[in-house]
PDB file of N, CA, C and O in Angstrom:
ATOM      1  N   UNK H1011      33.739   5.611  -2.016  1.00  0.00           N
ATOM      2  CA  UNK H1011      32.455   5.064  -1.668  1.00  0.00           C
ATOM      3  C   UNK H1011      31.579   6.184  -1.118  1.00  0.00           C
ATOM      4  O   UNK H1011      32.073   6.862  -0.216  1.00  0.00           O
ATOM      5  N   UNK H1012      30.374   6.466  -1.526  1.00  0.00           N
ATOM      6  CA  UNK H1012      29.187   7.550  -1.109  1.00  0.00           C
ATOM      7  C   UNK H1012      28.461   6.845  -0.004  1.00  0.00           C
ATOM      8  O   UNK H1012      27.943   5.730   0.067  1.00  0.00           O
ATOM      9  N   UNK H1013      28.588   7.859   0.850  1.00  0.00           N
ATOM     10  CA  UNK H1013      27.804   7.414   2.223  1.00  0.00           C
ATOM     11  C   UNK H1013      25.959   7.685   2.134  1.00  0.00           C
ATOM     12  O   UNK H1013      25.755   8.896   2.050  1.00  0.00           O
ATOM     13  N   UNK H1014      24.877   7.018   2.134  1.00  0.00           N
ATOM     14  CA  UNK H1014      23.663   7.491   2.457  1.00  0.00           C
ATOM     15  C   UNK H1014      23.443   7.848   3.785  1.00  0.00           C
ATOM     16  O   UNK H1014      23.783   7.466   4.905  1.00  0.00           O
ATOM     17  N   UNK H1015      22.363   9.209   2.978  1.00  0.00           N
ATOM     18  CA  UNK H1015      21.609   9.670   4.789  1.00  0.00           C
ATOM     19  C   UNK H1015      20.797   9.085   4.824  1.00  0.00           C
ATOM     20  O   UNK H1015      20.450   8.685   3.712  1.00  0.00           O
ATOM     21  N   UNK H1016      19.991   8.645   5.926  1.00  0.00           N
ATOM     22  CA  UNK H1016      18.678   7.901   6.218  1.00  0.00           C
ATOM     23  C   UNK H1016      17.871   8.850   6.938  1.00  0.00           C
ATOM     24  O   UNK H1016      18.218   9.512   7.916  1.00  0.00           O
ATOM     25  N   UNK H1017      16.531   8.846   6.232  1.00  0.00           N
ATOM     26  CA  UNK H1017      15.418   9.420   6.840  1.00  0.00           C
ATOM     27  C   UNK H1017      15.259   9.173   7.745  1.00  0.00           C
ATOM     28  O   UNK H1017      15.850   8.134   8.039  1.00  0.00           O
ATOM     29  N   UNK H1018      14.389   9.826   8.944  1.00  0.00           N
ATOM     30  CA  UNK H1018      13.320   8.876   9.896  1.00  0.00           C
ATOM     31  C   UNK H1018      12.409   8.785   9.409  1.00  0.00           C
ATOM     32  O   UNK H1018      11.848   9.862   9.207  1.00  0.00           O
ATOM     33  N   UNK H1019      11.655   7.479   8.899  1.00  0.00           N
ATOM     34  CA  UNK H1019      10.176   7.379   8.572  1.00  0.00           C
ATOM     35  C   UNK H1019       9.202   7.907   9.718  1.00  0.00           C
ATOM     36  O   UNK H1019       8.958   7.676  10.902  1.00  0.00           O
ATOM     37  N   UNK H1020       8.694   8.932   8.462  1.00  0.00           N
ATOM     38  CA  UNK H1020       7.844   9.740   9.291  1.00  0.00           C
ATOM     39  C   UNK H1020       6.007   8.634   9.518  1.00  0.00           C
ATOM     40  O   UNK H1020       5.190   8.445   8.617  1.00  0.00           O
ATOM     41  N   UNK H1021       5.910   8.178  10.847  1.00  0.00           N
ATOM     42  CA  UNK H1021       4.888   7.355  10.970  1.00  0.00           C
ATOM     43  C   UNK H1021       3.195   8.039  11.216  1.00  0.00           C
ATOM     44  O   UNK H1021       2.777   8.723  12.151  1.00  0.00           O
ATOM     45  N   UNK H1022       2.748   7.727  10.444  1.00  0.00           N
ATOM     46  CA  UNK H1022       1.281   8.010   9.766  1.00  0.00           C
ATOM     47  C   UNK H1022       0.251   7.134  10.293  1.00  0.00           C
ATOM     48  O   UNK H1022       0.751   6.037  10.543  1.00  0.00           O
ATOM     49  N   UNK H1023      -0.831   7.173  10.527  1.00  0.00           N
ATOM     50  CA  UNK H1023      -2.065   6.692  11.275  1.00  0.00           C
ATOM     51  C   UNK H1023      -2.730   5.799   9.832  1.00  0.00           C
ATOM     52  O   UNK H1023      -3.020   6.333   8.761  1.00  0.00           O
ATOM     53  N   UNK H1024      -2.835   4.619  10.099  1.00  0.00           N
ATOM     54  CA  UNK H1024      -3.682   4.026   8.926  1.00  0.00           C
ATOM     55  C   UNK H1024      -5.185   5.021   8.511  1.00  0.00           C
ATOM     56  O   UNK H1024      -5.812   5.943   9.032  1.00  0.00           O
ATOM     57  N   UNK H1025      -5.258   4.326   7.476  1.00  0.00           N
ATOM     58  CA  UNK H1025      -6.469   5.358   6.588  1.00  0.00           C
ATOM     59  C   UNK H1025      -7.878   4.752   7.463  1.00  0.00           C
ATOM     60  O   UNK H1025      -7.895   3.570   7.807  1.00  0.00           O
ATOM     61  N   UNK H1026      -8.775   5.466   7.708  1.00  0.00           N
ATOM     62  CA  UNK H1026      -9.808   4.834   8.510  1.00  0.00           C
ATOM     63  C   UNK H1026     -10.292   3.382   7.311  1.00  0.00           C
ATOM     64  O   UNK H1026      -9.987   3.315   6.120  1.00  0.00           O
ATOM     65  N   UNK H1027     -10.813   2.730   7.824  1.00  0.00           N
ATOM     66  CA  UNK H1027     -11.522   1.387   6.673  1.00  0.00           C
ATOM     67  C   UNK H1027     -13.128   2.344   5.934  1.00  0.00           C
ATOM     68  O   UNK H1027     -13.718   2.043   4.896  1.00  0.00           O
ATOM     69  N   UNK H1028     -13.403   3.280   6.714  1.00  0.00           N
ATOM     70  CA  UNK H1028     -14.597   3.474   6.152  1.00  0.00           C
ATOM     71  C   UNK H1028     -14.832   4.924   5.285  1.00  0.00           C
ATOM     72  O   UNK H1028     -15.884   5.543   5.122  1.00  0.00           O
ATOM     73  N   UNK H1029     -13.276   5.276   4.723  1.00  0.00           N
ATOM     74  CA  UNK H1029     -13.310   6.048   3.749  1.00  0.00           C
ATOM     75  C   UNK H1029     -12.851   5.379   2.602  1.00  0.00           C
ATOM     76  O   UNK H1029     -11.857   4.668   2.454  1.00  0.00           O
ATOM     77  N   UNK H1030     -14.130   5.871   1.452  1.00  0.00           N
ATOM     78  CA  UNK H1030     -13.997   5.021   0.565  1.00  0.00           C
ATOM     79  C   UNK H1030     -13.562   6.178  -0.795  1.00  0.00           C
ATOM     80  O   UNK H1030     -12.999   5.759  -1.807  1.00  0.00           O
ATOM     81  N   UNK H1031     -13.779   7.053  -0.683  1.00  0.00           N
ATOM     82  CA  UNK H1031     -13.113   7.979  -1.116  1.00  0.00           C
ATOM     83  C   UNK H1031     -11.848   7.890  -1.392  1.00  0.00           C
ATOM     84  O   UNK H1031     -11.055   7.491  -0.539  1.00  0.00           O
ATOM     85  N   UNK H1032     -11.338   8.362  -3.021  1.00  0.00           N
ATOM     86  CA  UNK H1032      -9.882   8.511  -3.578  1.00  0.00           C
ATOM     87  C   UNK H1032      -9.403  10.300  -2.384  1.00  0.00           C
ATOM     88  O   UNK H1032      -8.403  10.631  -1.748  1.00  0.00           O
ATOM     89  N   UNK H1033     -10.718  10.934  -2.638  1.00  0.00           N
ATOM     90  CA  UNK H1033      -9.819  12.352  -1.909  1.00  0.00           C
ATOM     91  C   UNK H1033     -10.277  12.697  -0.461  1.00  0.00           C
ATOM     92  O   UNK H1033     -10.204  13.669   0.291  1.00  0.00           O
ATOM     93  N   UNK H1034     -10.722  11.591  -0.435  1.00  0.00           N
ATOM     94  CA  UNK H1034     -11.131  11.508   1.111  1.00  0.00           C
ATOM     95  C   UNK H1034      -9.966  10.963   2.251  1.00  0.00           C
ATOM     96  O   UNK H1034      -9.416  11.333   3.289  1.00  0.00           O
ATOM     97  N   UNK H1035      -9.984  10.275   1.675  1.00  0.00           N
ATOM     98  CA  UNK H1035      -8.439   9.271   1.834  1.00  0.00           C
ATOM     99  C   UNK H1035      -7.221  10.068   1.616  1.00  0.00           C
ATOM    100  O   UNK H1035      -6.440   9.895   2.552  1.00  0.00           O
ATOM    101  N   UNK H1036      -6.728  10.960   0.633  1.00  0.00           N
ATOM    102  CA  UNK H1036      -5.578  11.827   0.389  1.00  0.00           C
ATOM    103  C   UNK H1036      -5.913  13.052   1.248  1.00  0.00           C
ATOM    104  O   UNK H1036      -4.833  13.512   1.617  1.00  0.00           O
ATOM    105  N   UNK H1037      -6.835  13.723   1.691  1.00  0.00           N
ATOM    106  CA  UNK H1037      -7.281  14.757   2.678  1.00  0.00           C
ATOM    107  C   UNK H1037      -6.850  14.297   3.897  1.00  0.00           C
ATOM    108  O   UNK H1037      -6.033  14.792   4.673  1.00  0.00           O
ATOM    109  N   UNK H1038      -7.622  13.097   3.987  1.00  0.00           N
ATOM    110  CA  UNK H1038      -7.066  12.350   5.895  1.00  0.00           C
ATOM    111  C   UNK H1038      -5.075  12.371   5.897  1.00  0.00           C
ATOM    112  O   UNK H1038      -4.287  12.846   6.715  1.00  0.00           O
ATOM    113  N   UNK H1039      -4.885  11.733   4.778  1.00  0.00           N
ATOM    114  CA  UNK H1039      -3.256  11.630   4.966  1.00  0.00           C
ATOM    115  C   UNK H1039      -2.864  12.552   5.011  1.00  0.00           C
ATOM    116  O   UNK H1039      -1.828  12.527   5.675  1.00  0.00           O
ATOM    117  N   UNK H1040      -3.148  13.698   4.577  1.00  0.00           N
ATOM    118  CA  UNK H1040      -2.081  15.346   4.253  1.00  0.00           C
ATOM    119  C   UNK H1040      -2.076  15.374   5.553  1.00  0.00           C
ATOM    120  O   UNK H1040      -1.172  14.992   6.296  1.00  0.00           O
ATOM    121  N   UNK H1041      -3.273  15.909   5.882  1.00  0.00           N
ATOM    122  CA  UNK H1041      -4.007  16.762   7.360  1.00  0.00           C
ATOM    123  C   UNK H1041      -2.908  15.476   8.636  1.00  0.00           C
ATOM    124  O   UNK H1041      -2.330  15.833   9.662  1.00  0.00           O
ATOM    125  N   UNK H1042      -2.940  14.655   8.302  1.00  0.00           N
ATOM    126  CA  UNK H1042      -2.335  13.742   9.513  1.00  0.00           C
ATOM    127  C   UNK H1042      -0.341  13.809   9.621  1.00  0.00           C
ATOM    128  O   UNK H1042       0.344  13.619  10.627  1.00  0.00           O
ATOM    129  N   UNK H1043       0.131  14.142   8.196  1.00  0.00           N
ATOM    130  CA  UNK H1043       1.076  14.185   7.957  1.00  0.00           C
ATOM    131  C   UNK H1043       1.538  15.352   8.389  1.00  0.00           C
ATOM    132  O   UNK H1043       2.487  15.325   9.173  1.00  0.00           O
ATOM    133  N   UNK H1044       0.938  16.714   7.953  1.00  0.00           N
ATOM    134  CA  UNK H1044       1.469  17.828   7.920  1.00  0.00           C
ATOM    135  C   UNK H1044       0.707  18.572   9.517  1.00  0.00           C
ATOM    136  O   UNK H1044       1.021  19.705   9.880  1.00  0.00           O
ATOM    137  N   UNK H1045      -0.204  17.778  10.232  1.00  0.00           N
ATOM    138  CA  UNK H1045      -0.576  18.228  11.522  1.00  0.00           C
ATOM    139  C   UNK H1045      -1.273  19.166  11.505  1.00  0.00           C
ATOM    140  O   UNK H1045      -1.397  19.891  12.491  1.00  0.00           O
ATOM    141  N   UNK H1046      -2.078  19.430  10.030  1.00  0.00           N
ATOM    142  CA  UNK H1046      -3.037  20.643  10.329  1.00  0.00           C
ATOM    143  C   UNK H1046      -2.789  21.329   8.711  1.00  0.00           C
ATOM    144  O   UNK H1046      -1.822  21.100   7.984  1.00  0.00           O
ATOM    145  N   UNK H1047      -4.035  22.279   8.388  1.00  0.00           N
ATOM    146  CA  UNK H1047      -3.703  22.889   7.348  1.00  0.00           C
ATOM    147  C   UNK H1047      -4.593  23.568   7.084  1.00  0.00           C
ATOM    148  O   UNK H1047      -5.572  22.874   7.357  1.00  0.00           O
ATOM    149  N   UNK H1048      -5.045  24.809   6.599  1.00  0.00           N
ATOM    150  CA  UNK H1048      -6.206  25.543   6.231  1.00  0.00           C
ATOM    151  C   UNK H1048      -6.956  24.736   4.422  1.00  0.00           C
ATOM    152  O   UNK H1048      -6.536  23.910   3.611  1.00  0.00           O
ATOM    153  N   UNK H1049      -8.026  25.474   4.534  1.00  0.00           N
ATOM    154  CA  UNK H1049      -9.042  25.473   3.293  1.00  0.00           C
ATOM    155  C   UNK H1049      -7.561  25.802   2.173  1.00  0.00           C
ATOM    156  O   UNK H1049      -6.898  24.973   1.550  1.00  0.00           O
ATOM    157  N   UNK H1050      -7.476  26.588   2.205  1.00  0.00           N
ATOM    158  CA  UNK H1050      -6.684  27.058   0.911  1.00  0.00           C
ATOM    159  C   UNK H1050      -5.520  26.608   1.059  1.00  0.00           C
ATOM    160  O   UNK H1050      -5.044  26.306  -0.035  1.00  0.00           O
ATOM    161  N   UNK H1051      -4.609  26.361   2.190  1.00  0.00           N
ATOM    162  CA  UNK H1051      -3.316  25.386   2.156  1.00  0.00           C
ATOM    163  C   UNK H1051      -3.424  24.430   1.317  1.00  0.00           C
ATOM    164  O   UNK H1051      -2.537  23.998   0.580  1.00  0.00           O
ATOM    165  N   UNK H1052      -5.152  23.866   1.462  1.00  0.00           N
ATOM    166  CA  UNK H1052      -5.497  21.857   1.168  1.00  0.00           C
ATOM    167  C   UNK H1052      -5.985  22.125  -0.511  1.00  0.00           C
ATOM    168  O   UNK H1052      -6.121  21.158  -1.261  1.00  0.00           O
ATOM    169  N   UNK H1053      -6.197  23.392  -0.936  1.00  0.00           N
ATOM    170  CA  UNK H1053      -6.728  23.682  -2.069  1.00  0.00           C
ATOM    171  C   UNK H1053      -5.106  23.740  -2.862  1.00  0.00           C
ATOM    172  O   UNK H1053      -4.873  22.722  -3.515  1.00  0.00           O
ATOM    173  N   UNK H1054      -4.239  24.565  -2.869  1.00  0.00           N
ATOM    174  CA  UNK H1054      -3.354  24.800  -3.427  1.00  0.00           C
ATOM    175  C   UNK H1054      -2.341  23.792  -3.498  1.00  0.00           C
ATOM    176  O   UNK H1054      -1.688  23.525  -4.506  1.00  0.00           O
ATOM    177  N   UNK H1055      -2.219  23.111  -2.102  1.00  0.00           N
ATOM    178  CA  UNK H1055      -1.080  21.759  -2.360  1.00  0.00           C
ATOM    179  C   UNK H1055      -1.690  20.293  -2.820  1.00  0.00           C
ATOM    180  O   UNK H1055      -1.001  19.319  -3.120  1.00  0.00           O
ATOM    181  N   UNK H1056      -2.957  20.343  -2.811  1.00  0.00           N
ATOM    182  CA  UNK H1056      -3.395  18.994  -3.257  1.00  0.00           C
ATOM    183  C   UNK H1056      -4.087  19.085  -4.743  1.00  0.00           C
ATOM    184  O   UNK H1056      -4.431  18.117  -5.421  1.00  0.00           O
ATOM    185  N   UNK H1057      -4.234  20.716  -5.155  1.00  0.00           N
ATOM    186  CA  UNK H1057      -4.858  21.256  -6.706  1.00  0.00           C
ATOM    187  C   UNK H1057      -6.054  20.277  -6.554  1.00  0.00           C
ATOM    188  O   UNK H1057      -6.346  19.400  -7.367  1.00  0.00           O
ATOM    189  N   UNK H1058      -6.722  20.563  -5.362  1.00  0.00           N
ATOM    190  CA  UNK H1058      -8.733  19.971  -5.528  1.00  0.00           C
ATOM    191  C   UNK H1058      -9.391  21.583  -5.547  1.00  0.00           C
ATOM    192  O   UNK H1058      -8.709  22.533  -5.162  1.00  0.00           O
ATOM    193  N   UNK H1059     -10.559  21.721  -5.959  1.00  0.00           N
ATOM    194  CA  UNK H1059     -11.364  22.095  -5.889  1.00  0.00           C
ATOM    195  C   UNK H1059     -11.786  22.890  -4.633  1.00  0.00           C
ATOM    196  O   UNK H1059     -12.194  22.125  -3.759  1.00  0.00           O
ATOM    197  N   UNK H1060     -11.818  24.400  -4.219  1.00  0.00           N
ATOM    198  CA  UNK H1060     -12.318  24.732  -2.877  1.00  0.00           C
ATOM    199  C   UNK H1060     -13.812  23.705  -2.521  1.00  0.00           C
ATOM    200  O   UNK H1060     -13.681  22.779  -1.721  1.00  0.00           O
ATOM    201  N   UNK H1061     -15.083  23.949  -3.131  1.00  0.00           N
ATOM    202  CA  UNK H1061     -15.928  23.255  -2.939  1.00  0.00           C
ATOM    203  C   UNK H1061     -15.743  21.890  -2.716  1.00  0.00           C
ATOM    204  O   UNK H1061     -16.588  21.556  -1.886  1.00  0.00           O
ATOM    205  N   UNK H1062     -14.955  20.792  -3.093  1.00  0.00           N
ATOM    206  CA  UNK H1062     -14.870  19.663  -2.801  1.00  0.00           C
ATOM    207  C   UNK H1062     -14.245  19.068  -1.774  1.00  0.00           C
ATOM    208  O   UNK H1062     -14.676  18.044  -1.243  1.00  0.00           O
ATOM    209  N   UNK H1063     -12.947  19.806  -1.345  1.00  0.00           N
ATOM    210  CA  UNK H1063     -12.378  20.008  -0.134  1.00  0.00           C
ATOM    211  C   UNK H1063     -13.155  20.411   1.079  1.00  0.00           C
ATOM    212  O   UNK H1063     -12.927  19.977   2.208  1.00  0.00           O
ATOM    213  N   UNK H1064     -14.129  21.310   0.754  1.00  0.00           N
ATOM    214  CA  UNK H1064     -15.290  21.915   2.121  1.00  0.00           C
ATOM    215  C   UNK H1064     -15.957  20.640   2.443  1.00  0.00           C
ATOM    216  O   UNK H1064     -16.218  20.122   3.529  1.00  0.00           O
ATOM    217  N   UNK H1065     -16.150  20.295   1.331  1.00  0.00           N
ATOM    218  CA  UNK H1065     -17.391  18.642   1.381  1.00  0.00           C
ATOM    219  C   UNK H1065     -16.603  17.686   1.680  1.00  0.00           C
ATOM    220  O   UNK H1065     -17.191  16.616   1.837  1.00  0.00           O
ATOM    221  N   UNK H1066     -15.065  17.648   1.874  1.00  0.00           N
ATOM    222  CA  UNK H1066     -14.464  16.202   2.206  1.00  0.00           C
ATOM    223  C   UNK H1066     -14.362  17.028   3.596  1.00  0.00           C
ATOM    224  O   UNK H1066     -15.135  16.336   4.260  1.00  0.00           O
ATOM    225  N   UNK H1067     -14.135  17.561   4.061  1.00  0.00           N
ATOM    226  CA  UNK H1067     -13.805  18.367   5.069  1.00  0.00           C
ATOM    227  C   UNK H1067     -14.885  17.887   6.281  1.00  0.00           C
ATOM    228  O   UNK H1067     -14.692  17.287   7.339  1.00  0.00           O
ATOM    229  N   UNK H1068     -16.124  18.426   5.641  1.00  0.00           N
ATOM    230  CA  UNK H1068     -17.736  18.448   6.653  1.00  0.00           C
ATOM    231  C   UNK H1068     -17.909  16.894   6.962  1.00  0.00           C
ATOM    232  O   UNK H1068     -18.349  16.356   7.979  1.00  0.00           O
ATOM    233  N   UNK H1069     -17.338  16.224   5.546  1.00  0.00           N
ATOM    234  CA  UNK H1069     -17.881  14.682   5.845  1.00  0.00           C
ATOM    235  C   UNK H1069     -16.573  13.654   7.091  1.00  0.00           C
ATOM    236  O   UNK H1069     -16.909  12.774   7.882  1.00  0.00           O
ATOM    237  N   UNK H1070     -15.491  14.051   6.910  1.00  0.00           N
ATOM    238  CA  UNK H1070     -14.495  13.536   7.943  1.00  0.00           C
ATOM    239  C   UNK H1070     -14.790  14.268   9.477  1.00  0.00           C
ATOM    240  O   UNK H1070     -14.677  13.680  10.552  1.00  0.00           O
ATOM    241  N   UNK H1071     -15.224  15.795   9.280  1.00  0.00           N
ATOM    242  CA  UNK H1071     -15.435  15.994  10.753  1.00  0.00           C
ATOM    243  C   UNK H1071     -16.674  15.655  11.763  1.00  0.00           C
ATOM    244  O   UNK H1071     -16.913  16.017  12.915  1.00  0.00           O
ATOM    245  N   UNK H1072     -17.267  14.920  10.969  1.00  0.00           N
ATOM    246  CA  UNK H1072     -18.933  14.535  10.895  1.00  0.00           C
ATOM    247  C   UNK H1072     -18.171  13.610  11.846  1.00  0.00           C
ATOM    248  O   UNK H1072     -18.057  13.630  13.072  1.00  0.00           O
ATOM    249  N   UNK H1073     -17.544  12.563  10.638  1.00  0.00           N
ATOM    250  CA  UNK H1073     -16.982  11.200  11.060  1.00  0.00           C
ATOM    251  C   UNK H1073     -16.049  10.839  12.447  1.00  0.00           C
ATOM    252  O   UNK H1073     -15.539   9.811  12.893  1.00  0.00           O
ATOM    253  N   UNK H1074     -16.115  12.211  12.857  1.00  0.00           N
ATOM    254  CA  UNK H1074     -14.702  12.261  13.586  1.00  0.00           C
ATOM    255  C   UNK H1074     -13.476  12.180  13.507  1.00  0.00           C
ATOM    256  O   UNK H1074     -12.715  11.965  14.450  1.00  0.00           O
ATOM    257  N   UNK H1075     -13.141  12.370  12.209  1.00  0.00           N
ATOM    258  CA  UNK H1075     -11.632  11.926  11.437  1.00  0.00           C
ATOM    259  C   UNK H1075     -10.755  13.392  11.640  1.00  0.00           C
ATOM    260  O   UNK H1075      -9.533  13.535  11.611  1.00  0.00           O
ATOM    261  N   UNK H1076     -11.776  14.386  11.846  1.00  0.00           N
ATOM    262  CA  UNK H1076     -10.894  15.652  11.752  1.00  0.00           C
ATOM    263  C   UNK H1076     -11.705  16.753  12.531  1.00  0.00           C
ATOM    264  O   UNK H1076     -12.909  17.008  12.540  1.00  0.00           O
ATOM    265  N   UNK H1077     -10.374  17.454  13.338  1.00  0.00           N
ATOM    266  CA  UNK H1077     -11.088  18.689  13.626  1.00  0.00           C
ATOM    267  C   UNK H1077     -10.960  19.743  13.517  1.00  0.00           C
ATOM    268  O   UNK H1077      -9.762  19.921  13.299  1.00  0.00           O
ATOM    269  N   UNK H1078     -11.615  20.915  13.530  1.00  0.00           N
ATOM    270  CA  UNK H1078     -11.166  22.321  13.053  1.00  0.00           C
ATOM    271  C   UNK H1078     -11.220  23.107  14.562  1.00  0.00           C
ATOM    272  O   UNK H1078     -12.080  23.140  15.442  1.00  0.00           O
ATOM    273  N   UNK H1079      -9.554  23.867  14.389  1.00  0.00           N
ATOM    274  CA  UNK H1079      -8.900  24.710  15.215  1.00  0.00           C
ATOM    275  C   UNK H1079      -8.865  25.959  14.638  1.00  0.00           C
ATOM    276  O   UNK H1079      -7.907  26.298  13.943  1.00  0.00           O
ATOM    277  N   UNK H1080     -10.095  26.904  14.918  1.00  0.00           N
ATOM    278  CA  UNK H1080     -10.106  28.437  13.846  1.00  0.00           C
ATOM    279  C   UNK H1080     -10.300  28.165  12.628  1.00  0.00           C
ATOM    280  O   UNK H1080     -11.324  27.665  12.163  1.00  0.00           O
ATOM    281  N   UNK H1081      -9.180  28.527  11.956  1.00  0.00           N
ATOM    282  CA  UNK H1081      -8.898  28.026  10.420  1.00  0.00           C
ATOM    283  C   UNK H1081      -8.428  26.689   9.938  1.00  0.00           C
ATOM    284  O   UNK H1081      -8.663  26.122   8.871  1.00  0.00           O
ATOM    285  N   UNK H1082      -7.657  26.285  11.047  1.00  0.00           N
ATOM    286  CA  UNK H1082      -7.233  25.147  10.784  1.00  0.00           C
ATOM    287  C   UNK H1082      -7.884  23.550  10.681  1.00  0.00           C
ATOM    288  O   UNK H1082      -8.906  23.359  11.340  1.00  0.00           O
ATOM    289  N   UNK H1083      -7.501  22.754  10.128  1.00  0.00           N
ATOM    290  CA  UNK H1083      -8.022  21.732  10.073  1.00  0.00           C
ATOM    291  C   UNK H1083      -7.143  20.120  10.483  1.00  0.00           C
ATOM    292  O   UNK H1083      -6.014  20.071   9.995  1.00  0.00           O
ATOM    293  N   UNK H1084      -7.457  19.201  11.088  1.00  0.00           N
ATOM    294  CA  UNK H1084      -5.925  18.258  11.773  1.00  0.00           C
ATOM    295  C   UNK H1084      -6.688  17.049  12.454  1.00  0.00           C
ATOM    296  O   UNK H1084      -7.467  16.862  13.388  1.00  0.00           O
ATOM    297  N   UNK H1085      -5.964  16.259  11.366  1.00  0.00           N
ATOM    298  CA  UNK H1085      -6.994  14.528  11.649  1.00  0.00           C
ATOM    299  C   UNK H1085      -6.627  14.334  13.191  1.00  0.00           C
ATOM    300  O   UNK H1085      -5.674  14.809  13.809  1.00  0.00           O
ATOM    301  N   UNK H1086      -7.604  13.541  13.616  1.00  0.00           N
ATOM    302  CA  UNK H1086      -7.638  13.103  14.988  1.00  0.00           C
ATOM    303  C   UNK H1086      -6.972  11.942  15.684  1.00  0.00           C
ATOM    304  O   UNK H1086      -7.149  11.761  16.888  1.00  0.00           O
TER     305      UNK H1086
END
């Protein structure tokens, strides 16, 4: 008989209600999951666009959804 390992579910902050955004919404989850991440971290592991990432970026920290530490970036 094979024994399973069990994860700990790693627990995540619901998606705000007022992003209506497909990569607005996948930006908030990374950044909340992974606790932070630069421009080009969020460019290379999510394969968006530098420019579109800057613009989901400006519009969540507007919102208060995220803030930037130097380089870094890490939902609130």
């Amino acid at each position: 008989m094979s024994s399973q390992q069990h994860r700990s579910a790693t627990q995540i902050d619901p998606v705000p209600d007022d992003l209506e955004s497909a990569q607005a919404k996948l930006v908030y989850i990374y950044l909340d999951v992974v606790e932070g991440a630069t421009v080009d971290e969020l460019e290379e592991i999510l394969a968006m666009k530098k420019i579109n990432i800057l613009s989901i970026l400006n519009s969540l920290s507007s919102a208060g959804y995220v803030e930037r530490t130097g380089s870094e970036y890490a939902a609130n």
